[in-house]
Every structure is written in structure tokens, then in C-alpha cells.
Amino acid sequence: MVPYEYYVALSGLLMVLGLIGVAIRRNIIALLISTELMLNAVNIAFVAFDMKLGDVGGQVFVFFILTIAAAEASVGLGLIMAIYRLRKDVDTETLTELKH
Amino acid sequence: MTVEFVNATFPIITVSILIPLIAAGVVFFTDEKHAKPISIITSIIVFILSTFMLFTYDYSTYAIQFYEKYSWIPFLGVSYEVGVDALSLTMVWLTAISFVAAFVWSTNIQKRIKEYFIAFLILEAACIGVFVSWDMVWFYIFWEAMLIPMFLIIGVWGYAERIYAATKFFIYTFFGSLFLLIGVVGMYIYQFVEKGILSTSYFDLVNLGLPFRLEIIFFLLLALGFAIKVPMWPFHTWLPAAHVQAPTAGSVILAAVLLKMGTYGFVRFSLPWFPEASKYFVPVMFALGVIAIIYTAMMAIAQTHIKRLIAYSSVSHMGFVTLGTFALNMEGMNGAIITMISHGFTSAALFLAAGFIYERVHSYEIKDLGGLARFMPVFATLFMISAMASAGLPGLSGFVGEFLALLGTFKASVITAVLAGLSLVVGAGYTLWLYHKAMFKESELPNEKIEKWEKLKDMNTAELLSFLPLVIMMFVIGIYPAWWIRLIETTSAAILSKFIGG
Amino acid sequence: MELTGTAFWVFSSLAVLSAFGVVFFRNIVYAVLSLISTLIMVSGLFFTMGAELIGALQILIYAVAIVVFYVLVISTVPEFKGKAFQTKYMVISIPVGMLIFVELAIVSLFGAWKSNTGVFTPDVVKEVGNVKAVATMLFTKYLFPFEVASLILLVAMIGSIVIGRKEHVIDEEAEG
Amino acid sequence: MEYLWIIPFSPLIAFIVIGLFGYKFLREPLSGIIAVVAVAISAVASVIGFIQVAATGGYYNLKLFTWMPLGDYQISVSILWDPLSALMTCVVTVISTFIFIFATGYMKNEPSYPRFFAYLSLFVFMMLMLTLSDNLVQLFFGWEGVGLASYLLIGFYHHKSSAADAAFESFITNRVGDWLFLTGTILAFVTFGTLDYLEIFNKLPEASYWVITAIALLLFGGAVGKSAQLGLHIWLPNAMEGPTPVSALIHAATMVAAGVYMVARLMPIFAASDIALDVVLFIGTASAFIAATMGLVQNDIKRVIAYSTMSQLGYMFAAEGLGLFREGMFHLASHAVFKALLFLAAGSVLIGIHHILNIQKMGQLRKYMPITAITFLIGALALAGIPPFAGFFSKDPIIEGAFEISKAVWFFLWLGAGLTAFYIFRLYFLVFEDGDRLDPHVKKHVHESPPSMIIPLIVLASGAVVLGFFKEFFGNFLKPSLDPAHMPFLREETKVLVEEGLSRAHHVHMAEDALHFLIHSLTSPIGILALITAVLGIFTAWVIYQLQKISAKEIARTFKPLYLLFYNRWYFDFVYYAVFVFGYYKFSRILWYIGDKVIIDGVVDGSAKTSLVAGDGLRLLQSGNIGAYITQMAVGILIFLGIFLLFV
Amino acid sequence: MSVLQELVAGLGAPDFSVVVPEIIILLTAFTIFAIELFTKARFLISVITVFGLLLAGIVIPFTPEGETFYGLYQVDTFSLTFKFFLVMTSFFVVIIMRPYLEAKNTYYGEYYYLLLFSLLGMMMMVSSPNLITFYVGIELASISMYILAGMYRKDYLSKEGAFKYLIMGGTGTALISYGIALIYGRTGSFDFSTIATSITSGNLDVGAVGGLAILLIGLALKASSVPFHFWTPDAYQGATTPITAFMAVAAKIATFAVILKIMVEAFPFAYPVWTLGWALLAAASMIFGNFVALRQDNVKRMLAYSSIAHSGYILAALASPTDFAFTALIFYSLVYIFMGLGGFIFLSAMERQYGWSNHINDFKGLAKRSPVMALFMLVYMFSMLGIPPTVGFFGKLGVFIALIGSNIWWLAVVLVVMSIISAGYYLRIVIYMYMHEPTSKARFNFSLGEAFALAFMATFILILGIYPTLFWDISGYLTAVLLQNIGK
């Protein structure tokens, strides 16, 4: 059996990848995808800890994270649609009217 | 330091603070044309109240009189605690009389009358509050609250660069007072940790018995706050800017009352709270005081703007107060207090004079002036008296304080006193130079100016009335200072009790 | 035992690989596909750990429902032109991210994690089954947050409608 | 003797009344009359007091009220009436009375007539506060007060730049002295714990020699300023910008005499320190000589007399430095009379020729104003020290006394006396005799002055003639105040100390009686030499300016460097102006710019600007780009997580 | 089977009496949702919302204390008090919203019920004894707010701000949940009390510290603390102003409350870790917020930066783990409601006026055009600056005393210096209002609700400034409650 710590470390890696994704992508849809990646990473950690503890709280929490990920995705996609309609573009570079 | 309290049978101090506030409210809700009479009457009532206190004050022993105390924020150990000793009382009285002069003078204000008087009324309440509060939180509240109306007064009714001046005034003094706050809070915490007392009362903090290291730290923190307010060299640059831009009545209050708060702070807090640190810093304070006197006298004579000149002269005079305070003997302390009062009258009168000149001639630049003495003899006389009082002519108020302060300083440090005495020369230099350039030398004026100025009106009743109380007080103090000395003597002794015993 | 071990390495390396794909594929469609891949691999990981319910939900909700959403949007928005990455931030964020990963790895590997404090020991789980255990808890003890979660979904739904719907005013303006 | 309070307060009341109502109600004649009456009352009262004190020889100390408590000691406003102050008060009030009367004529039709008399009254009040004081603070009050009054009076024609400048200069210069004086006062208080003269005198033996010396020198510093002695003398000639009665008042009886009076008043302090006496002697002698040289070449009628004042004050100080305090005071009194006479006569001249000051443009005025000319001549003779005029009896004892104490001092004083005779008669000849250089337009209007001006002249001239014969009376009269052996208020220890200090004057033996003195000086070589010198001076002036045998211009050309030195007043004014006026002002300007504007305000405003720049810099972080946001956040996470993990 | 039965057996029916205020809010929201389907009667919607909020506000003081939902929901004085203030905040936002929305011609009913949902989320946050409830609460609130922020019709900036808010907020959510995961792995529980007993000062390991750190970063992000603040100015500026007011006040207050609650109740023994963390974050927030606010010309954005700075001031109290500091934090949070609402409601009321763009130049001569409004704004500005006799002074004073009391001088000095810097921009508004000549003479008109809200805030700032004991006592009591809950 692989130690659960490895799962947690994996979740950390995915988390960081998601963070990097948000930082470097220019397509705002990709940004949203990257946040999904981050939330998923958390799921791994939760399940790993849950299993290690012999509890079900972690799995329940994963359920909420799934819900929230879905909710954020839907709101985010709605915003992306709106932004696209207004600016005909989904580039982060154009998404910089609010600054300084 | 043990203190006795004489409770007030009638909350006269609270009433004195509240009356201007209520009047401000009334002015806010009434018609513009009532603003002036209401304000003047209010200031006169406050003046009467403070005069009543002045004459019923028992100066035979040291006790806080007209004392009131109510619990206010028990959580922090804060109470509403007011009362007066002679120092507070003279300052309150000075405030009251200055405001009478300022209000009477302000009858010629035309711009935003209501706001103007509201600002001044609130300012009056805050100024009185500073001098009567014995609770540090209330003291600080009044200390800071005063910034707001003054900021507006300078900024709204001032001259061309008023915004710069107002902002500088506000931020600079705010800067200082926050350090003051750090110091006070530090002491408060120390008191709580060491003694378990949760109190912001002056009388608790005064008996703290700080270790020397902490005394030094707290002294410096408080001193920074006070020094900026005084202002002591090199924290003085806000003052000329503020004075130059402030409206006349604002300058009057700024010079007569606000500057006193800094020196009041030194006398009231620094000395009794930090006796060891005060002794330790005497050389520094003496040096700063002498620099203030000589250096700013030189600054003053370098000015071309009347009000800036007078502003620098204020800094110079405050140097005497610093010296007197840190001489740590009775003469010096009495001298410091008398100088504070006297400077209140002289500088107020000088600023009124500057304002008067501006009213008539529409210029503050010395080079635009000259020969006014012939066109306005009454004004010239009063101006001369004020200038002479400021220059420390015996028989007028300025000399009494300077003499005592010098005497006290001399006892502490001969060389300091000798250098400070130079102010007799340089002080007279800039004061008379101003008078000389503004009032004399008509022959250097172009003819068209003379023709125009022939028609200048001398003082009108309001101007005369605002001038007169100040000038009268210069004589009263100058000719019979014994009364004032007796009034403040017990207080000075109490303040210095940690230095001279008893 | 060996099987789960092998499965972990397989799933995890694939998950990481496809996560890299999500981040670094220039084409957004490939990125979404990589996301699906990642999600499936993660659900595989869940299965290896024995969390069957979550594993299934992961595939159902995520891999199907959400990704469909994305695909819909991507198909609405025309192909993204221009650079895919902000190179100047890459220079900073990738090393920084890796350092964060080092920190997280330290945390993961050296944390004094607790084990077997819950009542659901492997024996119990074997007895009742993961699905039943999770579901029972979800609908009893954690009913309240569950209801709130539904509320969140409702809100999100309303939100996406309100924000995402076509606005007549704008269309009129665009036409006019 | 309670009535004495009326002496100072009568002029004060006049000042207040005229000041408040002068312009509105009193106007021209009435203001002057009130002032004259007030000062006359003072004069009468002081003469009565003088007679009383002359009869008893005692002293009388009247405390009016406590001005200020100073610990155990109380500074009071008070009157000390002893022979010295009585003499001085009498001189002040009597001379002032005549000057006031003269002024009512002189100031006729002047628009600021009430103001003038108000100031004059104030001046006299301040001077009386000074003379009557029994402590240093009240003395200082009067001291500064006369400074103020002189400032106002010198600047009376303040619309004239030169007058205003002169007033300013006079006040500031005086203030330099006052600074020293005040320091001395404070040192005295710190040393003795009191400021009353009598108590100080009695505590003198307890203080160390050097402290006493310091006190004496500091106080003398004040006298140097007030009495325009060398170093702080520059204001005096310029003070001639005031109306002539003012010049008379300042120079004859009031302000400048205050220094001499003060030194005499505090004689025990000075006598207790021979260094102090030496300094007084040195400054006095130097002033006497240098002022005389300056007076030689001036062309302004009033300035010549002004330099003579400075010179004569030098003689008085020299006398005091020599220990001849009574002689010094007597010279003060006689000088007051003839100097007032000279000034008033000059004023009469000015009225006659419409304020032309340059003596090179006058001449032969004796024809038009004979009384003025004669009285002026009497004054000049008195000044030159020709017997039997008052100057002779008061000045010659000083010169002769100096001979017996210090030959060097004697030499300069003697030389100065010769120069004095020369320049005053140069003045006389140029103004009243000599050729006719008057402007024809002016000449038409020249006339003798009205009686209100002539009568004081005559009275003062008679005074100048007869006063010298009272030499013995004054000498004896002053003994209770200035002769330690006779001073009733001194302790024995102090007496010993003072006697010792005055011992330098012990081998001066001069006849007290005026006639004996006259005979003595006409027989002794020193006396004859002095007299001959004076006569020689007059003769030279006569030769040069009346007979015009020798051209003045020729002499000037021959001794050009010396002439320029004298004419430019030994360059004091130039140096002072360069250093203390121009230098100080420019230095202040520069300091203001560098110190206040650049450095201090630079720091203050600079910190504000730095904040703004920091704000500008930091806001760039908020670039609007999500990638940037997340990158920065990641850095934040890295750092925070790192810090936290280090914590473990 | 037996294990599950045992677990479920004792649960019974939850006690709904303690959640009456929440139920009222929920029902109000649903009612509006339903009404909006049938009618566009905007007045009715506002009235019902106001009525619902009033009812909830009235009910809160009478709500019994207790736990419900099987230990997942905790109602005590602490949470009730914060609920009351949150409801009050929402009330004021709602009464000024109608004229604004009408003037801007944007959506209508959605604003009301989303706001209520958000409020519900916040109420759950402050009631959570447990990381799960906290998590769903904060997400309900956040997601509602993403939508509220992006809902300004026709306005691109609103969308942009909302999207940034969403991405950053989503990252924050991920961080928070990651932190929760680590804490969960470390302690085996989500309950504050269990966590508190599991993590003691003696056994701080990388797991506990790492979990706490990541949770703390996530919370800092929600509380817009530097360097995790980046969404704040953009979202605030983009959103419709009443919503900005809601985000800047209600969300902030709820976040501060929950931060305090988590720190004190869940990590009481790990305080050396989090005091340092909050101290650093607070210092960074104060410095960044104040400096950048100095250079803002858009007043709304300036206030956004000012709110970052205020996060710094408030969080600074957490640098000192004493009951006094907690009291100070609660006090400052509560009084910040008045200043923050005042400032943003003022902007909201002004934005309706013709030609108003929130640029600082629009403030020129305001004191002449509308003296009373200018006076109110003056009070808010000076209160934010912390000048007595406004209550802002006591807010800062409390934090300040707490810092010095714990010998954290460096942070106290930073606070002081930054307060001075902040004078620069607060005064600027006053200067523009009072010391410049107006560019137009046009009069303003204000609705009753706006006038009432502004007057209420200004009055309360002054009343509290003169008699702060009112709130000090409440704060002190709340702290006591909070401390009692430790390990319960």
C-alpha cells in the first residue's frame, strides 16, 4: 500500500499546477479550468486523509467541494459569456480595464 | 504628588465646553444672519464663566478645583474628569478671551458665514477641553478634535496656498499627536501591568514611578507630540505656512491658543511624569530653545510676508517657554506660564494687526506697505503697543515672562540664558523692522499710493473692540504681574514638586 | 497490495501528466480534454483508496456535467487567437510554484497526520460499504450543509442565467 | 514725603490725557500746556524734595506697590529719594520744563502737535521712573522706557525714511546694551537674591570679586548703549533726526545721562571692582577723545552738538572711572544745562532758517537773531570750559583729577578739551558770524524766535553762567550718596570695600569751593594749560573760520586720511552696517532659504512626496492582469508558508 | 450496520427555534424569488425585503442560544450579535438600493434575493462551530457575491471585476479547503473544539502549521489582506455601489468575525504561529492600502484601497493574542460598519446624480452644493482617519492599546505611521469638498432612505465617538463568550 502522504503530496502538486495555470494562461476559460484543477487536488487530499483516519467526514467534504466547483464553474462560465458578448474577446490582457 | 480635589457645586467647566457646542448646533439650524450675534454672545458667556472661575479660584493651596468626574468607559478605565488648577485656568481664560477677540473681529467675514462660526465654536469647545481634561483619553480627544475645525478654517477661509498649508498643518500635528498617543498608551499599559490599575487618569499616571529607561522612551514620544505643536525647532515649518494662509481670526487662535497646547503639554505632562528624563534632557531642551529663539528670529527678519514674520516670532517666543519650563525652578516655571499667557495676547494682537492691514491695503507683503502710521493713527498706536509687548518692553506683558524665564534659565545654565537674552536684540529687531517697514517711511511710497491711502479708514468699532481686550491685558499683566504670579505660584510649585521638593 | 501501489503510480503519473496538459496545452479544447483525463485519473485514485462513492460522483458530476458546460462555452466562443501564455509571469510563477510544491511536499510528507481515529475502520467499511457509510452520514449528520450546498447550486444557477443570458438591450445597441 | 509719587506720575497722567484726548479735544495749544503744567508740577515737587533732602541729607524709600514677587524677594515699584536721585530728578524735571516750554513754540502748527507732547511726557515719566527707582528692575523699566520714548521721538517724523531708520537704529543699538544690562540684573539677583540697590550694596562683601566685576561690567554694558559710548554710539548722531527739543531732551538731561546716573547710583558695585572702574575709565576716555575728533569735521549743526554730547559723557564716565563720582555727577548737571541751551539755541536757529541743517549754508545769523546768538555763545563757552561758566567748574576738575591719577587719561582728556573748544566755536563762527552764505530766499524770512522759545534760552543761559559757583554745594550735597564715609545706608564692610575701590581718587586734592578752585586752576600749571588749550581752540576756530586766514579745505587736504577717518566717524557706521545690518539680514535670508526651505521643509515635504512616489510605485503592482495577481499571490504564499514552516 | 445505527441513533430532530432569523431571511428570499416571477412591482419587492430584514433583526435578540443540526450550527451571543449587525447592514444597503438600481436601469429583484442569500451565508459563517459549516457558509456568501458583483447590466467593468473576484475567490476557496484538509488530516476532525484540543503548543508540527498557514492565507484572501487582496479594488470598483457597500462592510465584518472565531476557538494554542502571520499580513495591508490609496483619483477605488488598509488595522489586533485585542478587533469591526457603509452609501447616493463619475473632481465644492451631505462625508472621512470625537479613533485606539500591551511596538508604529499617511487621501476628499469651488451649481436630490442611512451612520459615528462604552461593553462580552467556547 502506498502511504497516504504520497496522495497528499500529489494533491499538492496538482494544486500548484492549477495555481500556475491561473497565473500563466491568457484564455480566461483556461483560468477557470485551472481553478477546477485546484479544487480537484484538494479532493485527493481529503479522501486520502479520510481513508487514513477511517472517517467519512473527508468524503462528505469532497462532496461539498464538488458542489462548489460546479457552482463556481457555472457562474464563471456565465461571466465568460457575458464578457465575450461585451468585448468579443476572452484574453486576460484585455481584461485589464480595472487597474492601478 | 498628592492632589486635593475641590468638587464643583455647579458643573461650570462642562457648561463652558458645552455652550459653544450647543451654540454651534443652534447656528447650524438658524438663519445665516444670526450666526454672528450668537457666536459673539456665546464667546462672551464663556468668557464670563472663565472669568468667574479665575476670580473664585483659591490659589492659596494647590488643589484641582471645579472638579468633576464621571465614569465613562469603564472597560478601558476612562472617566470624564475635568477640573482646573491655575495653569489650566489661565489657559482657559486665555482661550476665552482670544475667542472673544476672534469672534468680534470676524464680523467682517462674508464667505460661508454659518460654517465659519460653527467651525470656530467647535474649536473653542475643543480648546477649552484640552486645558481642563485630566483624563488622558479626553485630553487626546480634545487635542485631536481641534484639528478638524482648524483644518477647515485654514483650508476654506484661507488664502491662495491654503490647501497646502492646511494639509501640512493637519498631517504634521497629527503625526506628532500619534506619537504622543503611543507614549500615553505605553504608560497606561505599564501601569496596568505593573500596578494592576486600569486608569487613564492623569493623577494615576503621575505616580507611576517608571524605570529610567522607560521614562526616556515615553518622554521622547510625548515630547515629539508636544514639540510639533509648540512648535519647537526643527518641527516648526508647518507654522509659518499655516499662519500665512489662515484667515486672521484663525491665525489669532492658532497663535494664541493652539501653540500653547504644546507648551502646556510639556509643563503639565512631561515634567511631573518623567522627572528623571526631564532632567536628563534639559541640555537638549535648552539647546532647542536657544536655537528656536535665535534661529527663528533670524528667520523672521528674513521674511517679506507680515504673517510669516509674526509666525516665526511665535516660534521664537515659544523658545522662552521651553527654556522656562526646563529650567526646573520656580522662576522659570512662572516665567514659562506668564510667557504663554502673554504671547497669547501679543501674537493675537499682532495677527489682528496683520489682518487689519490686509483688510485695508490688500497685501501682506512688506514691500507693498509703508507709512501707514499717518493714515491710521489709532491702529498705529495699538500695533505699536502690541509690537512692543512682543519685543519684551518692560511694563508690558512680554517682559514679565521673558524676565522670569531668563532668570530661571540663568540659574540652570548661564550660557543658555545669555544667548537667549540676545532675543532682546534680535526680537526687537524683527518686530520693529516689521513696524518700521509697514508703518513708517511714507517718503518711500509712490505718490499714487499715498493718494489712495489718504482715504483709508482707521479702525472701526468691531476691530477696536477685538483689539482692546488684548491690549488692555498686555498692560494689566505688565504693570501688575504680582497678581498672576500669586495665582500660578502654588501650581508651579506643585508641578515642580518632583524637582525642588515640597 | 501491489496492485493498489501500482495503480497509484499509474493514476498519479497520468493525472500529473494530464494536469500539465491542462496548464500547458495551447489549444483550449486539448486543455479541456486533459482536464477530463485528469478528473478520471483522480477518480481512479479515489477508487484505489476505496472511496467508491466519491470516485463515481467525480466522474458523473465533473467529467460529464461540468466539462460539458465548458465544451458548450468553448463552442460558443470562437477559437482563441494570439498567445496562449503570459510568458513574463511564467518566468516567475513556475519556479515559485515549484518551490511552493516543495513546501507542500514537506508538509505532506513530514506532517504528523493522525490515523485510525474515526469509527470507520477498514473492517467497518468492509462491512457496510463505502457508499452506504458516506451516504448515511451525508443525509443524517451532514444534512444541513448538504441542504446549503443545494442552495449554493440554486444560487449559481440563477447567477449563470442572470449573467450569461443574452441581453436584449445590448443586442439592440449592437444592431443599431 | 509721600507727595514724591507725584513726580513721576504727573507726566504720566499728562501722557495718558494727551494720548487719549489730544487729537479729539485738546489739539494744539492745550496739549502743550497740559504737558508743560504736568512737568512743571513734577519740577516743583522735586525741587521741594531736593530742598528737604538737602536739609537732612538722609534718604527716603517709598514702596508704592509690589510689582512681582520673586520667591522671598519682592520687586516693587518704589521711590528712592536721596541726594543723588534728588539731584538727578531735579535736573531732569527742571531742564525738561524749559525744554517743554521751548517746544510749545518750536512745534507750533505741527499737525502731530498732541502726539509730540504725549511722547515728551512719556519720555519724562520713564526717565523719572529710572531716576527714582530703588531696584534694578524698575531701573530697567525706565531704561527701556526711555528707549521706547526716544524711539518714538526720534522717529517722530516717521514719514521721513531717515528719521524712521534713525529711530530703529537707536532702539536696536540700545537693546544691545539692554541685553547686557538685563543679564547683569539677573546675575545680580542670582548672586544677591535681591534687586534693591541698598540690599545689594550691603551684601556686596559676600560676593566674590569676579562676580561683582561681571555684574558691574554687564550693567556698564547697558550704560554704554544708553549713553552712546564708544562701541554703541552710532545711534546718537543719527538721533538728530528727531525734532530739536527732543534732541535737547535726550542729550541734555534724560536718556544719555541715564548711563552716567546708573553708574553713580550703583557706585558701590563699581567701586568694589577696580577692573570695572578701569573699563569705565577706558571707555569714557576713548569716547571723549574719539567723539571730539568726529565732531571736528561735521557739517550738520545738530550732529556737531551730538558728538560733543558723546564726548562730554565720556568725560563723565572718565570721572566715574577715576573714582570722582561727585565730579562726574556735577558735570552731568552742568552739562545738562548748557547742552540744553546749545540745542535749544540750535533749534531756534533752525526755526529761523527753516530747517536747513548744513552749517556751510548759514552765516551771520547774529544779525538776525541776537539773543539766540548770545545764548549760544554762552553755551559754547561753557562747553569749552572757559571760566566762569559752568563747564569750567565741572569739566576742569575731571581733567585735573585725571592728571593726578593717570597721565595717559589726562592726555586724551586734555586733548579732547582742546578739540571741544575748537569744534564748538567752529560751529559758532560758521553759524553766527563769518560770511554770508545764506540762501537769499531764506534770508528774507529769518527772524528772531518767539518768546516761548527765547525765555527758556535766557533762563538756561543764566543757569550756565551761575551754576558753576554752586560747585561746593553740590559736592557736599552728594556726599551722603556718593562718599562712602557719609553714606548712611552702607554697612561697615561695604564701606571698607568701597573706600578701597575709590582709593585711587584719594590723592586728588581739589578745592571744593568754586572760587578757590578758580584761583587754584588759574595758578597751577595744569589748570593754566587746560585753559590755554581751550582758548587756543577758540582762537584757532576764529582764525580759520572768522578771519579765514587758513583755509579749512587746505587743512583737510593736507591731513586727508585723518580727515576722512574723522569725517566717516572712524568707519564705525560702515562696519556695523556691513556686519550687523546687511550681513545679518543677508545671512538670515540665506539661512532661511537653506535651513528652513531646503533642509527642514525638504525633509517634511520630501517625506510627503516620498509617500506619493511610493504610492505610484506600489499601485503598479495592481496591474489589472489576473496572471500578475496570481503570480504575486503565489509569491506571497511561498513567503508566508516558508515563514510559517520555519516557525516549527 | 451497528456502527451506522449507533452513529445515527442519537441524532433526533434538529432544533429549528435557534435558526429562526435564518429561516426568515431564507423565506424572504424565496418569497421575492416567487413574486418576481409574477410581478415586476419593484416597490413591493423592496418593501418585502425591508420587512423581512426588519423582522429578522427584531427576532435576533429573542432567539434562544443553543446548538442545532447535530453540532454543526452554534447560536450564541457572539453569532447573534454579528448576525444582528449583518442584518442591519443589509437593511441599510436595501433601503438605498432601489433608487440606485432604478437610476441605473439594471436588474432588480435578483439583487434582493441574492443579497439575502449572501447574507444567509454570512450568518452561517458566524454561527459555525465547525469548518464544514464555515466552508459552505463562506461559499454561499462568496458565490452570491460573485454574481452580485457581476450583475451590473450593460457594464463591462462589472463583469471584469466579478470575473477577477471569481478567479481569485476560487483560488481562495481552494486554499481554504486545502488548509481544512490538512487540518483534518492532522486532527481528524472539523470541529473547532476537537481541533483546539488536538493542536497544542507542544506538538506543533509541519502538518498543523502548514494547514493553519494555508487556511490563514485563504482567510486573508477573503478578508482582502495584502498580498492576497488583488481582487478587492477591481471588484469593488466594478460592482454597483450598493453592492460594493455590502461587500466592503457585511462580507468584511463576517470574515473578520469568523477569522477571530477560528483563530480563537480552533487554534487557541497555536497562537504563536498565527499572531505572527496576522501581524505580517496586517502590516502589509496597512502599508500597501494606504500608499496606493494616496494616488487614487477615483474615490470608489480609493475607498476600496482604504478598506484594504482597514483590514490591516483590524487584523493587526490579531497580532496580540489577548482578550483585550479580541475585544478591540470586534469593536473595530463593528464600528467599521458605520464608516464603511457611510462612505459607500454616500457614493451610491451621489452616483445617481447627473454627471457624477466618482472622480475626485466631482467632489469639488460639494460643501456648497449640499452642505449636509458634505458634512456627513466629512464625518466618515475623519472617522476612517481616526480623529476624535469620531468612533474611528476608538477603533484604532483599541487595536493600538492591544499591540502595545503585548509589546508589539513595531506593528503599533506601523499602524501609527500608516494612519498618518492615510490622512493624505482622506483629507483630500475633505479638501475637495470644502476648499474648492464647485464646477456646477446643480442641486442634488436624495431619497429618504439615503438621507436616513447617511444621517444614521454619521450620527452613530459621533454618538459612539463620544460614548464608545456602548460598543466596548458588547465587544468585551462577545470576547468572553468566545473564550468560553474554547474546547467546549
XYZ file of C-alpha atoms in Angstrom, chain B residues 28 71-76 111-112 115 137-138 140-142 144-148 151-156 162-163 166-167 170-171 174-176 178-179 181-183 185-186 188-189 193 217-218 221, chain E residues 324 327 365 367-368 371-372 375 378 382 385-389 393-394 397 400-402 404-405 409 412-413 416-417 419-420 423-424 427 430-431 433-437 465-469 472-473 476:
96
model
C -26.387 75.262 12.129
C -17.179 57.138 34.775
C -17.201 56.935 31.009
C -15.593 53.839 29.503
C -15.140 51.505 32.455
C -13.768 48.873 30.133
C -10.679 50.983 29.492
C -17.901 83.967 2.952
C -19.798 80.928 4.228
C -19.809 77.210 8.569
C -8.338 59.954 26.623
C -10.421 63.079 26.899
C -6.415 63.367 23.461
C -9.925 63.613 22.102
C -9.953 67.352 22.500
C -7.244 65.924 18.067
C -10.779 67.176 17.678
C -9.385 70.631 17.454
C -7.570 69.699 14.282
C -10.740 69.306 12.275
C -8.056 72.381 9.225
C -11.264 73.663 7.715
C -10.678 77.190 8.883
C -7.318 77.334 7.216
C -8.422 75.419 4.181
C -11.707 77.125 3.464
C -4.416 77.365 1.838
C -4.794 73.733 0.907
C -3.994 73.157 5.883
C -2.864 69.716 4.872
C -3.102 68.695 9.837
C -0.769 65.899 8.907
C -1.483 64.550 13.560
C 1.877 62.900 13.168
C 3.053 64.358 16.411
C 0.007 59.968 17.316
C 3.405 59.601 18.895
C -0.676 58.655 21.864
C 1.876 55.857 21.680
C 3.562 57.267 24.724
C -0.836 54.202 25.798
C 2.526 52.757 26.681
C -1.230 53.133 30.500
C -0.209 49.581 29.705
C 0.923 45.523 34.024
C 11.313 56.496 25.846
C 7.994 57.894 26.951
C 7.380 60.075 22.484
C -8.264 42.815 25.014
C -12.326 42.973 22.053
C -17.314 72.360 -3.849
C -19.955 71.588 0.687
C -21.554 74.457 -1.146
C -23.640 71.180 2.917
C -25.318 68.475 4.944
C -20.755 67.215 6.487
C -16.543 64.685 6.433
C -12.411 61.716 9.778
C -8.800 58.576 9.650
C -9.316 58.051 13.351
C -9.699 61.566 14.630
C -11.712 62.016 17.778
C -14.516 62.613 18.535
C -10.422 56.911 16.898
C -11.521 54.400 19.474
C -7.042 53.160 19.954
C -3.224 50.208 19.457
C -3.524 49.531 23.157
C -3.691 45.852 22.423
C 1.434 47.974 22.895
C 0.043 45.831 25.666
C 5.800 48.025 19.178
C 1.986 49.807 16.592
C 4.408 52.142 14.940
C 0.584 54.980 13.513
C 2.715 55.904 10.570
C -2.576 56.365 9.850
C -0.627 59.487 9.139
C -4.560 61.414 6.283
C -3.280 62.319 2.847
C -8.171 64.850 3.777
C -12.496 66.905 2.559
C -10.325 69.402 0.778
C -15.484 69.153 -0.822
C -14.754 72.205 1.250
C -11.901 74.062 -0.269
C -12.599 74.048 -3.960
C -15.196 75.962 -5.860
C -17.262 58.586 19.402
C -18.488 60.320 22.491
C -19.759 57.262 24.290
C -17.898 54.216 22.990
C -18.706 52.249 26.117
C -16.926 48.334 24.169
C -19.182 46.502 26.539
C -15.976 42.723 25.747
